[in-house]
Coordinates of C-alpha atoms (C1' of nucleotides) in Angstrom, one line a residue:
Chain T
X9 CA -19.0 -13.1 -10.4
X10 CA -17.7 -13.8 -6.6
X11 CA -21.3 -15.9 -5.6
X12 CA -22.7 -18.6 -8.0
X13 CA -25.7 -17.6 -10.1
X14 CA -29.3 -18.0 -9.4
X15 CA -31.1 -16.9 -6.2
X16 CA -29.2 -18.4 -2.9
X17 CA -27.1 -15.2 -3.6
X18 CA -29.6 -13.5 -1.5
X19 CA -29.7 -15.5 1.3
X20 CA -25.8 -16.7 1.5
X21 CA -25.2 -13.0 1.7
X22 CA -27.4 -13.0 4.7
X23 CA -25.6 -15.6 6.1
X24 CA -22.3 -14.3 5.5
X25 CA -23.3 -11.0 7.2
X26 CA -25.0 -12.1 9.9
X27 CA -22.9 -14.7 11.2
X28 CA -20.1 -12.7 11.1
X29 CA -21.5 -10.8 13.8
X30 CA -22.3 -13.7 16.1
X31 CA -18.2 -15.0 14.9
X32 CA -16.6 -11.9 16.3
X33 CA -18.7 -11.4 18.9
X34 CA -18.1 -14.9 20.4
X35 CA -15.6 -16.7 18.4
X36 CA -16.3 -19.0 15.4
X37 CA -14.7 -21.9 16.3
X38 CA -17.1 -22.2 19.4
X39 CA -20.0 -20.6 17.6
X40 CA -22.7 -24.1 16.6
X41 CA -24.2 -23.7 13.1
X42 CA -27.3 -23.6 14.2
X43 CA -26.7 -20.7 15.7
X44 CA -25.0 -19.3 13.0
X45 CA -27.3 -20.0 10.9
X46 CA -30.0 -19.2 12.9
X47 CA -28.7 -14.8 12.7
X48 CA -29.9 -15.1 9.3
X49 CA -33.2 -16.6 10.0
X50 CA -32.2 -20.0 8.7
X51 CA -32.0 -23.9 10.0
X52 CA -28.4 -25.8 9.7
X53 CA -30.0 -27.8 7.1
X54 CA -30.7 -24.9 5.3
X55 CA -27.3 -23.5 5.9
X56 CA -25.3 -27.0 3.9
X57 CA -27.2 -26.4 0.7
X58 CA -24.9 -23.1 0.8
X59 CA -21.9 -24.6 2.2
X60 CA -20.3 -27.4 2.2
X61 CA -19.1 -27.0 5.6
X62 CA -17.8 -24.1 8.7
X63 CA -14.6 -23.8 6.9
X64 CA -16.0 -22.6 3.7
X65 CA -18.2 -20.3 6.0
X66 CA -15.4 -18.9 7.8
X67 CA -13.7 -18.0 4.0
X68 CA -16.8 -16.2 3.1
X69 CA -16.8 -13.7 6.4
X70 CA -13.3 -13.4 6.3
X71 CA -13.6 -12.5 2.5
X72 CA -16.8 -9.8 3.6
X73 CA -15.6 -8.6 6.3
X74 CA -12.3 -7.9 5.0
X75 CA -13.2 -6.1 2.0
X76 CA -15.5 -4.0 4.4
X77 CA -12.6 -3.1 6.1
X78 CA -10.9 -1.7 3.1
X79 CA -13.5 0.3 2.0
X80 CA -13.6 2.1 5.2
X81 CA -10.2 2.9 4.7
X82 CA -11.2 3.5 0.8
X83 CA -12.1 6.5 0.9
X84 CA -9.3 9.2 3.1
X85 CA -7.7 11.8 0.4
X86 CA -4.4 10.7 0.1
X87 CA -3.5 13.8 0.6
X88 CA -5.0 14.5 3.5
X89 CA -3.5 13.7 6.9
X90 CA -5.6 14.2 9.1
X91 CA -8.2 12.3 7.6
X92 CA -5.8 9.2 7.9
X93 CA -5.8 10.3 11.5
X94 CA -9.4 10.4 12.2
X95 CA -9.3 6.9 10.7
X96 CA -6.6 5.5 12.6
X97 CA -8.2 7.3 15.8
X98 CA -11.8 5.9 15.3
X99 CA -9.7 2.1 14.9
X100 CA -8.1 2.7 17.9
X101 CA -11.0 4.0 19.6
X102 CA -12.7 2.7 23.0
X103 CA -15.8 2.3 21.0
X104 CA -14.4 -0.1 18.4
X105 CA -13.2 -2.1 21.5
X106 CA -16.3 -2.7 23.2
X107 CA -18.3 -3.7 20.5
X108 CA -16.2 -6.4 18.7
X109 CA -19.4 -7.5 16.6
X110 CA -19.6 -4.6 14.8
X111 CA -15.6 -4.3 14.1
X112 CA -12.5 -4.9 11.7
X113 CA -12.9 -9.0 11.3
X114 CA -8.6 -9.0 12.5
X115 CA -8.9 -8.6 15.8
X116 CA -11.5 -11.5 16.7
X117 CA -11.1 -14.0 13.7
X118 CA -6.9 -13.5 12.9
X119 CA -6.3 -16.1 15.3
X120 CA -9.0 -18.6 14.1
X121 CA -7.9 -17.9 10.6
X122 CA -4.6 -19.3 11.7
X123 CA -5.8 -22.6 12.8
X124 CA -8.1 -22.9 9.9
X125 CA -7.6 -24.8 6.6
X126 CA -4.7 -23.3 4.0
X127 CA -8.0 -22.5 1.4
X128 CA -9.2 -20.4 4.0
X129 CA -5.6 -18.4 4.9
X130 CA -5.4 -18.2 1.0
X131 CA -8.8 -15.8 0.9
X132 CA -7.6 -14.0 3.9
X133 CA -3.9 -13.2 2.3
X134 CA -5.0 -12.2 -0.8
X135 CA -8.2 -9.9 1.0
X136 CA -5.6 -8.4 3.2
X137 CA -3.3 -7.7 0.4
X138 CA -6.1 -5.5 -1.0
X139 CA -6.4 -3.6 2.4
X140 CA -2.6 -3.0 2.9
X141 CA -2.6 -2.0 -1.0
X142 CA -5.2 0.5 -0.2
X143 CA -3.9 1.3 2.8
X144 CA -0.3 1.8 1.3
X145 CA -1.7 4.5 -1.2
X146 CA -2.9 6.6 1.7
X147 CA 0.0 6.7 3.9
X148 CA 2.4 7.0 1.3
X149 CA 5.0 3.8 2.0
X150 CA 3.5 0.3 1.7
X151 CA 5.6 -1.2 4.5
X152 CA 4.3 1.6 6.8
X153 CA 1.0 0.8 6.3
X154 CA 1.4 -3.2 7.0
X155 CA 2.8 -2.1 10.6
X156 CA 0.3 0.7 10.8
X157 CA -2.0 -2.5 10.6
X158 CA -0.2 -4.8 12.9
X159 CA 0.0 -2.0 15.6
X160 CA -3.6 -1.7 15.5
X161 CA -4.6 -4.7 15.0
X162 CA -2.4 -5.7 18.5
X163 CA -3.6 -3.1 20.1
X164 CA -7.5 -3.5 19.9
X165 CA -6.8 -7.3 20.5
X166 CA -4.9 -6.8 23.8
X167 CA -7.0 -3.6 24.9
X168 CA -10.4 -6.7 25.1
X169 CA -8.9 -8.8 27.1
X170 CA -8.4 -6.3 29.6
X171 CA -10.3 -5.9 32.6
X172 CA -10.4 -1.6 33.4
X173 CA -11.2 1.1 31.0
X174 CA -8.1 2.5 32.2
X175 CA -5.7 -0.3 31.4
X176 CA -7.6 0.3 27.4
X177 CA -7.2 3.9 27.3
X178 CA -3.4 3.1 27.9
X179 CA -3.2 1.0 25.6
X180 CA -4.7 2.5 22.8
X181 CA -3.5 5.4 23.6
X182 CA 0.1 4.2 23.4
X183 CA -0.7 3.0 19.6
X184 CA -2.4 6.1 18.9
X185 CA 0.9 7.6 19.8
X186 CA 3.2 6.0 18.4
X187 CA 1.2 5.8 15.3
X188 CA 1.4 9.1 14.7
X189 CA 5.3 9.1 15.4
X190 CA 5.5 6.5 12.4
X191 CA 3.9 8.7 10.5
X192 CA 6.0 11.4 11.3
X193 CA 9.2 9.2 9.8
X194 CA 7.9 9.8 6.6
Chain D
X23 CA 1.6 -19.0 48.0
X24 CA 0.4 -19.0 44.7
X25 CA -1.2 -22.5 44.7
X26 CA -3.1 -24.2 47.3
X27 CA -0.8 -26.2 50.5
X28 CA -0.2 -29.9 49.7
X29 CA 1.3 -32.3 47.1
X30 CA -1.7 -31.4 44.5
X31 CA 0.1 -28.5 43.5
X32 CA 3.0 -30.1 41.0
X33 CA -0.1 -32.3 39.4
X34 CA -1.7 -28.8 38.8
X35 CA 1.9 -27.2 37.2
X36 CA 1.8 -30.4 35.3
X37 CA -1.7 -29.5 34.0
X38 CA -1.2 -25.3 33.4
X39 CA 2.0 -26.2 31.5
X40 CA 1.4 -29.0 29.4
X41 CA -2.6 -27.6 28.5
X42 CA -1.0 -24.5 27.6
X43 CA 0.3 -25.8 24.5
X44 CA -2.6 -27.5 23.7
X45 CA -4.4 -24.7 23.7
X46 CA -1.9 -22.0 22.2
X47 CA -2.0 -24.8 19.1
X48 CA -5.2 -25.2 18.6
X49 CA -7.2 -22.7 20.6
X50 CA -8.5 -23.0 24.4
X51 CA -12.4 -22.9 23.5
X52 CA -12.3 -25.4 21.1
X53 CA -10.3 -27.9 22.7
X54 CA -11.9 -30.4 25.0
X55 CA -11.5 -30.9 29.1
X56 CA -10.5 -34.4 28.0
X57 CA -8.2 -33.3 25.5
X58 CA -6.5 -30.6 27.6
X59 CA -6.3 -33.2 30.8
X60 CA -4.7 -36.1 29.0
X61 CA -1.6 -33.2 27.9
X62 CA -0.5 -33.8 31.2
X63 CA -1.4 -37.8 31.6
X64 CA -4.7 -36.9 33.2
X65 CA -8.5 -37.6 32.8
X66 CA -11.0 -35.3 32.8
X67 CA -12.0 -36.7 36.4
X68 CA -9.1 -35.6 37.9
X69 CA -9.0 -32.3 36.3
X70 CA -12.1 -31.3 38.5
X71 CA -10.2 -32.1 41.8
X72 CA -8.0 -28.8 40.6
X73 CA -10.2 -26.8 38.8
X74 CA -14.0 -25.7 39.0
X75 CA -14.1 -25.6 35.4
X76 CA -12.5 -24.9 32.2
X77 CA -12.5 -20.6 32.7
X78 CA -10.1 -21.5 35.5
X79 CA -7.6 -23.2 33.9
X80 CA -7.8 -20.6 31.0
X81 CA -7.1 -17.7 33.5
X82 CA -4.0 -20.1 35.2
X83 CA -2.5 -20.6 31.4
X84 CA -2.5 -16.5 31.0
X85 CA -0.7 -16.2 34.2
X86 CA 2.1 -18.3 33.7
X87 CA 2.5 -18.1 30.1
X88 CA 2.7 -14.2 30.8
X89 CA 5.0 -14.3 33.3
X90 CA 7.4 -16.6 30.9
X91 CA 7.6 -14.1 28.8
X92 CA 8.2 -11.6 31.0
X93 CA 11.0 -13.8 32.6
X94 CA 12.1 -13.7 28.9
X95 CA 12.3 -9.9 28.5
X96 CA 13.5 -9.7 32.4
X97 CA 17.4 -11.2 31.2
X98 CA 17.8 -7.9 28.9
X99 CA 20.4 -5.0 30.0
X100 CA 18.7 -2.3 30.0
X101 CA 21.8 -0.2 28.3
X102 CA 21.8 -2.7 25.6
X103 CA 20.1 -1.7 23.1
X104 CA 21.6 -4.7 20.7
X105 CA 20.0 -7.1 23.7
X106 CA 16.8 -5.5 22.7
X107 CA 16.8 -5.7 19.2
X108 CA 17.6 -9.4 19.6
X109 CA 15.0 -10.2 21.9
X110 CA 11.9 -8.3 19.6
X111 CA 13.6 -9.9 16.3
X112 CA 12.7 -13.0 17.7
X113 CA 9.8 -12.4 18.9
X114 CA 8.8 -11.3 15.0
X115 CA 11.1 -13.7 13.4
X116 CA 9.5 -17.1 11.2
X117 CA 10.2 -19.6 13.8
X118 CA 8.0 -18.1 16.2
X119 CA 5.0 -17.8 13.9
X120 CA 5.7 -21.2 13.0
X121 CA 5.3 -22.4 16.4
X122 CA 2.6 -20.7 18.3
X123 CA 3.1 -24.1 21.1
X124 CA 6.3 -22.9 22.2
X125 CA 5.7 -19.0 21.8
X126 CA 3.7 -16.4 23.5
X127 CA 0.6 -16.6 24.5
X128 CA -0.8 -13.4 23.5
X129 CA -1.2 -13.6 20.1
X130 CA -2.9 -17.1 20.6
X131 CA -5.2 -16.6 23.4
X132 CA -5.6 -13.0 24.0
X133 CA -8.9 -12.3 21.8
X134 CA -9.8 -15.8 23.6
X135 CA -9.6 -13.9 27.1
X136 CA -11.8 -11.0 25.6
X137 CA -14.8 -13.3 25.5
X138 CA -13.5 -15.2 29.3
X139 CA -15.3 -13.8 32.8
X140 CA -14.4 -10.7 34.5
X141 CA -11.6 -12.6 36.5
X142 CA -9.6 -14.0 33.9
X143 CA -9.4 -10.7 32.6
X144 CA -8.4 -9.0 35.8
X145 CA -5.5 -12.0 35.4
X146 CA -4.7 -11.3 32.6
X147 CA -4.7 -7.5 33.3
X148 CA -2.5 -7.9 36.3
X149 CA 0.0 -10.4 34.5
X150 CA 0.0 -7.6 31.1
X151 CA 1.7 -5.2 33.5
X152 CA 3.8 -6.8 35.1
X153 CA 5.4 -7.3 31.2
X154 CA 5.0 -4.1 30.4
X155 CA 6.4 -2.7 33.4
X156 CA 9.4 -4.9 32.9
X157 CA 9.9 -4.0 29.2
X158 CA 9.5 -0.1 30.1
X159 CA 12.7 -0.2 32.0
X160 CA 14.5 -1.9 29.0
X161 CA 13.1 0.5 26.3
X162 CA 13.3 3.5 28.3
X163 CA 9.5 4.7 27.7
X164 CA 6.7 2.8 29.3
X165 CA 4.0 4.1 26.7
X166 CA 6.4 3.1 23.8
X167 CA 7.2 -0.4 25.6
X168 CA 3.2 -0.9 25.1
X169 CA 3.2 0.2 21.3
X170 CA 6.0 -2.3 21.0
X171 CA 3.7 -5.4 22.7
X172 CA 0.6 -4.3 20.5
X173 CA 2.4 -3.7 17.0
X174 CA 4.5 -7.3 17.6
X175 CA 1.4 -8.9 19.1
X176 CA -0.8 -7.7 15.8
X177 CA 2.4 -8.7 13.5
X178 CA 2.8 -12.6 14.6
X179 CA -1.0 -12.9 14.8
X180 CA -1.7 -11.7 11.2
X181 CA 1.5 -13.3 10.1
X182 CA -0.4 -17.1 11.4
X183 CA -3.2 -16.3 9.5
X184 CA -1.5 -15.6 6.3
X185 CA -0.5 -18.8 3.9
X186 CA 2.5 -18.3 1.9
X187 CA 6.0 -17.2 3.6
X188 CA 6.6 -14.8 1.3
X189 CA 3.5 -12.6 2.9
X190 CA 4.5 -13.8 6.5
X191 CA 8.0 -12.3 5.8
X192 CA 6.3 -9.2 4.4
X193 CA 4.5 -8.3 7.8
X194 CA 7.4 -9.6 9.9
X195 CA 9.3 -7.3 8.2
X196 CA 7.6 -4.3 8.5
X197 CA 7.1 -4.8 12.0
X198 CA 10.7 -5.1 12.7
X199 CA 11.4 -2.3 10.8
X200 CA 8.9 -0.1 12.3
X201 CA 9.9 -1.0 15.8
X202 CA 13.5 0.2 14.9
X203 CA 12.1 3.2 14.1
X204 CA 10.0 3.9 16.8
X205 CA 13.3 3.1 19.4
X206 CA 15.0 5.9 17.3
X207 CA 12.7 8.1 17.9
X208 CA 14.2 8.5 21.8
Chain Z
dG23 C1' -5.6 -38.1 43.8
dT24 C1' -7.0 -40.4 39.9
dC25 C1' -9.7 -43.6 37.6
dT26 C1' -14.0 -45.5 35.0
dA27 C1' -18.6 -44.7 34.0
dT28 C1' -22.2 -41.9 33.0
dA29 C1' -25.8 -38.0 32.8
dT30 C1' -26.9 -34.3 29.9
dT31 C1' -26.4 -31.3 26.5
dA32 C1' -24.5 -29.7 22.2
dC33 C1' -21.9 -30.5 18.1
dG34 C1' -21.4 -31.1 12.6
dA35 C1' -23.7 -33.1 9.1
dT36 C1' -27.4 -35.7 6.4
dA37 C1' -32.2 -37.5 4.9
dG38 C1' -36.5 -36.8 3.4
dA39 C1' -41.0 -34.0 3.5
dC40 C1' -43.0 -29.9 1.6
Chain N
dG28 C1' -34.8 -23.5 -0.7
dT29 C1' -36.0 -24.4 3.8
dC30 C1' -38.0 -27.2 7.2
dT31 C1' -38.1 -31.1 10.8
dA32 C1' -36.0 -35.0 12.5
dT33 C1' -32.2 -37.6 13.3
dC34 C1' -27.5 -40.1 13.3
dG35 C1' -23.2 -40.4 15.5
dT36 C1' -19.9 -38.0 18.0
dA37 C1' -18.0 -35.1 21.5
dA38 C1' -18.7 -31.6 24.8
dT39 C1' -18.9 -30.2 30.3
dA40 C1' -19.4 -31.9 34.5
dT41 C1' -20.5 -35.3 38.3
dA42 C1' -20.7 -39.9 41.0
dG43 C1' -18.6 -43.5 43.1
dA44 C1' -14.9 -47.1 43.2
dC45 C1' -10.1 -47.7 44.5

DNA sequence: GTCTATATTACGATAGAC
DNA sequence: GTCTATCGTAATATAGAC
């Protein structure tokens, strides 16, 4: 099992969840854990008998979040392209760039990941792994997908720290586009 | 001019350069006035005599670190399409994930400009395409010089976050790969 | 123009009551 | 298992000497 026994389970999960939203929306790093622990309804002295620290925090909503990810992706008909389109569209999407705190984890923690302790890239490797193996089986061509995903991924990151909704439209748009010529290699 | 009359203005290069790196290392937010100061021999003291406060210097670092690059990009001939290849295959090669100090700024800072005021954004909006604009006439396309910036932004980024070189050559890869196939696409 | 010193607030983490 | 209270440190920003 992925959480130790007993009851905590419960209210780590909380935790995880929760914070995750305040992380992406303003950035972990800067984020206090009070109020991190405070989205789940929780104290920071509540929040060490769960962790041991941020860091092992930041593993768990990487981990979540993550595996979230690839289950929205988990579920397109291999078969079916335009369902990868829809997808790849709704990613790429104005809406998915304005509201960061209900988004893919890549595009506000990737960065923070990077600066964080090996343990923690270790979790984030092997849960992206699983999302580009997913991903992989839906497009057809497993180095595809892992551009698909760094395309995306760069896009939605640049697109927020833009200024005008035109300057976001282009650039998604420009992903969105060349996206589909990628897939049109195949 | 860009910076204010009188003999402040190399201090403040001093400052904007030497902060940068500071901050491209380790993250702007979560680095210290103190700590970003003394980069370029400075107390914290004197960092107030050139900026109002830290969202300041943030929007100063996007400005010239983006127009670095762009100075970078600016050198190509734009009927060399060997020039090109060079210049993006080191953008997405090992050394540069391996040194975020020296490289570009936006797969560093850019989701940390997402969560900055209004005006850094319209900085770093401004500064974006300028880049763009400049990498357009290279490639040929302007919307396919943008899918280049997002997909090799989104590569390095998720390349830093990952912990074995083995998966960092894996995404570096694909990039590369995919960007050769979207320039063949013309 | 830069320093030292400091006011004030917030940080990560721990101790002990319930 | 969660709370309140707190320790020690570091944050942003300002004041005043030089």
């Amino acid at each position: 099992m992925r959480y130790p026994k007993g009851q905590k389970a419960e209210s780590r999960e909380k935790l995880v969840r929760a914070s995750a939203s305040l992380a992406k929306q303003r950035g972990f790093g800067v984020s206090g854990v009070d109020a991190l622990a405070e989205t789940a309804g929780l104290t920071s002295g509540a929040f060490y008998r769960h962790f041991e620290g941020k860091d092992q925090l930041l593993a768990a909503i990487v981990e979540t979040e993550l595996e979230t990810t690839r289950a929205r992706f988990a579920t397109i008909d291999p078969a079916s392209r335009e369902q990868l389109l829809i997808a790849i569209d709704a990613y790429l999407s104005l809406a998915h760039v304005r509201h960061p705190e209900a988004g893919c984890v890549l595009p506000t923690l990737a960065s923070e990941v990077a600066r964080a302790p090996d343990e923690t890239k270790a979790v984030f490797e092997r849960a992206l792994r699983e999302l580009t193996a997913v991903l992989g089986e839906k497009v057809g061509e497993p180095t595809l997908a892992s551009a698909l995903v760094s395309l995306s991924v760069g896009a939605v990151t640049i697109a927020r720290a833009l200024a005008s909704d035109e300057a976001r439209r282009e650039v998604l748009g420009a992903a969105r586009k060349s996206a589909r010529a990628l897939l049109a290699t195949l």
